Amino acid sequence: MERPGAGAAPSRPVNVYDRAAIVDARFRDRVLDWSGTPVRRDPAGPVAAGASLTGADLVELFESQMLSRHLDLYSRVLRSRNEGFYTIGSAGHEGNAVLGRLTRPTDPAFLHYRSGAFMAERSRHMADIDFVLDTLLAQVASADDPVSGGRHKVWGSAPMWVLPQTSTIASHLPKAVGTAIGIRRAHKLGRTPPVPLDSIVVCSFGDASVNHSTALGAFSAAARAVYQQVAAPILFVCEDNGLGISVRTPEGWVEDAFARRPGLRYFTADGLDLVELDRVAREAIHACRTLVRPVFLHLRVVRLLGHAGSDVELEYRTIQEVEATEARDPLLRSAQLVLGAGLLTPDDVVERYEQARRRVEQAAERAVRRPRLNTAAEVISAVAPYSPDRVHEEATRPADPSSRHRVWGAAERFPERGPRRHLAALINLGLHDLMAKYPESLVFGEDVAQKGGVYNVTINLWKHFGLARVFNTVLDEQMILGMAQGLAYVGLLPIPEIQYLAYFHNACDQIRGEACSMQFFSRGQFRNPIVLRIASLGYQQGFGGHFHNDNSLAALRDIPGLVMACPSRGDDAVGMLRTAAALAKVDGRVVAFLEPIALYMTRDLYEPKDGEWTFAYPAPDLAVPLGEGRAYDEDARDLLIVTYGNGVRLSLRAARRLAAERGVRARVLDVRWLNPLPAAWIGRHAADCGRVVVVDEGRRTGGMGEGMVTAVVEHAPAETRIRRVSGEDSYIPLGPAANLVLPSEDGIVEAASAVLDAG
Ligand SMILES: Cc1ncc(C[n+]2csc(CCOP(=O)(O)OP(=O)(O)O)c2C)c(N)n1
Ligand SMILES: [Mg+2]
């Protein structure tokens, strides 16, 4: 459909759907048509009576706005040439330049995807950064993109403390709150945070995003912190354009939902008017920084050029509405301010606008010639860094004796000199030693402090290390995991606990979408090392039903870069915890440490009171390296049983029966590390024995069994015979029926007989 674009010069026929061309042309036309009388202002003085903004500031802000706009316009050109791959822009939101200017480049920023002008302003502080070229390198997915190395178009920069965000709206809010709390917490613990102590955290998002449960949890946690006298200097910035793609935000909703919310200071400004915005943003930033508490800055903006380049706004908005919105273009408002204050003439403005266009065009032509990612190895190099020697060295480095003495008292009371204990007790002792070794470590979660956790695993930690290091959190798993990421960014070592595996699933995206993707999207420039303990798996004799016996591992297994550890006995757990902490410290890794609840208090293996499932505490210079499993009865060659967690104890019992009933000697492998699986090691043992039973407490579909069978297929001779015993594709029911859907000793013996009898 061709007709003269409304508002564009009639001599210039344009496609009514090409709003970018229309907005672009209208800007120049309106500026050149300007017929006001300037009131000349000294660039060094206020730009209007009573304004906090000077003329010189205004001109620079305006330049940043124009650069951001041209990046949006050119993203469409690159897209049409199939050379650019991202067209979500900042048009209409360019007022956020003010926040880029008024905050410091050391104020950590978690930004909305419409933050081009913010970035342009923040980069003014940085001599070595070419914001325009860097943005274009990201748009064209060049390997030279300084943030993600061509893995995504994100707003991010290590030197400017802008942490790259994923496209999942609202998912960045919990970690932003965690960072805000972490800065002072780190200082309180005697650490030097990587940013000044009076930093604030900037966290921006759209108006539709405020409704997301992830966002609401973060607002709640930040506001609640005020009631606990916990410093949480976070500046929430809601850039309210009234739309979430095509869905309207009801008039007045954001204001009414946040203006009177306890614990949040609310400010609002016309985000199109740099003079008003500068005044209000100064107040909001000042309040946040000096009161050290959360502030909600509500900016009323517009969205121009649709949601993204592919969005045809006219499908859900009338042309009149679109034109009325375009008439409110913030660049036109800034131009009017600049012209009205006599800082530039209309010709100057257009000249600068065209200069910005040329700068973007020239940078784009350079960007498209820069290298792309060419191999899978290059892409994944940022997913899971691993330095085995350094990790092992770190894991086996004991805490200095004086800090151990402080925890345990005399050397005779060091736990390695104590009796054999069950899993829960040994993990508890291991955590004490880890906290002694790493003064920057924190243990937190629901009920972990005075109560010591539901299963006493964290008992007494708070007495030794204080409530600043061992603390109960708000009951929100997304916030616990967000807090972990935020604390990690300021140099702390988070050891959060999730009370049950089912409740990890409740917040999985914080690990899947956020924590584990950070090194990928920042080429390792930002890391969020975390040792995440989760009480897991089944076999509580039907007690508590599914939610306390969750055996679903699929959602963890496929998270790129996530290490999964699952000890079956206390000494292994301690050694694996040491490696988990070392992986976090050395390589910035996220480790999910799955603790089988049913084994926490288990003491016996074969007979009541045999005490064979209690173990001695390993000396502090011992650790279990990543990927190293444990083999029981390595000389056995009749049968191999490959398993983990509760399956280890079941399999050892089944092996004893097989020996007694059939005279068969079975070797049992506890893989210990579920991801990455020690596949070649499994294959080697399978080759030795020729017959394999895989015992997987997880579900038949998506549990660990599929991976363990694949390990045998890929790493053992083709004639190796395999049977699999696994959980059913079901939730675990309450009461004794639980055993019907979980692998049993009988089931293992049966599978073993089948594989042995199969010839
Ligand atoms: C969790 C999640 N759900 C859906 C989407 C798809 N999506 C991307 S942007 C968007 C609308 C966001 O609107 P708003 O927060 O107002 O920001 P705006 O784009 O208007 O600036 C949606 C639904 C997403 N990115 N993340
Ligand atoms: Mg919106």
Coordinates of C-alpha atoms in Angstrom, one line a residue, residues 444-448 451-457 473 475-478 480-481 496-508 511 532-553 555-556 592-601 646 697 699 732 734:
F444 CA 21.5 -19.2 52.6
G445 CA 18.0 -20.5 51.8
E446 CA 14.8 -21.3 53.5
D447 CA 15.2 -22.2 57.2
V448 CA 19.0 -22.8 56.9
K451 CA 16.7 -24.2 62.4
G452 CA 19.6 -25.7 60.5
G453 CA 17.5 -26.7 57.5
V454 CA 14.7 -29.3 57.3
Y455 CA 17.2 -32.1 57.6
N456 CA 19.7 -30.4 60.0
V457 CA 22.3 -30.3 57.3
T473 CA 15.9 -15.9 52.7
L475 CA 10.4 -17.9 50.5
D476 CA 11.0 -17.5 46.8
E477 CA 13.3 -19.8 44.9
Q478 CA 13.7 -17.4 42.0
I480 CA 17.3 -17.3 46.2
L481 CA 18.9 -18.2 42.9
P496 CA 22.4 -21.5 48.4
E497 CA 20.1 -24.3 49.4
I498 CA 16.9 -25.2 47.7
Q499 CA 14.7 -27.1 50.1
Y500 CA 13.5 -29.8 47.7
L501 CA 14.2 -30.7 44.0
A502 CA 10.6 -30.0 43.2
Y503 CA 11.1 -26.4 44.2
F504 CA 14.2 -26.0 42.1
H505 CA 11.9 -26.8 39.2
N506 CA 9.8 -23.9 40.4
A507 CA 12.7 -21.5 39.7
C508 CA 14.7 -23.5 37.2
I511 CA 19.9 -21.4 36.5
L532 CA 23.8 -24.9 44.7
R533 CA 22.7 -27.6 47.2
I534 CA 19.4 -29.3 46.6
A535 CA 17.8 -31.9 48.8
S536 CA 16.8 -34.4 46.2
L537 CA 15.4 -37.7 45.0
G538 CA 13.0 -40.3 46.4
Y539 CA 12.9 -43.3 48.7
Q540 CA 11.6 -41.7 51.8
Q541 CA 9.3 -44.6 52.1
G542 CA 6.4 -42.7 50.6
F543 CA 6.6 -39.9 53.1
G544 CA 5.7 -36.6 51.7
G545 CA 4.6 -37.7 48.2
H546 CA 6.0 -36.3 45.0
F547 CA 7.2 -32.9 46.1
H548 CA 9.5 -34.4 48.7
N549 CA 10.6 -37.3 46.5
D550 CA 11.1 -35.6 43.2
N551 CA 13.3 -37.7 40.9
S552 CA 13.2 -35.5 37.8
L553 CA 16.7 -34.7 36.5
A555 CA 15.6 -30.2 33.5
L556 CA 19.0 -30.1 35.0
A592 CA 24.1 -28.4 41.3
F593 CA 24.9 -30.5 44.3
L594 CA 22.1 -33.1 44.6
E595 CA 21.8 -34.6 48.0
P596 CA 19.7 -37.8 48.3
I597 CA 17.4 -37.1 51.2
A598 CA 16.8 -40.8 51.8
L599 CA 20.5 -41.3 52.5
Y600 CA 20.9 -38.3 54.8
M601 CA 20.4 -40.3 57.9
N646 CA 20.1 -44.1 46.2
E697 CA 16.3 -43.6 40.0
R699 CA 12.5 -41.2 35.1
I732 CA 5.9 -40.2 42.9
L734 CA 2.2 -40.8 48.6

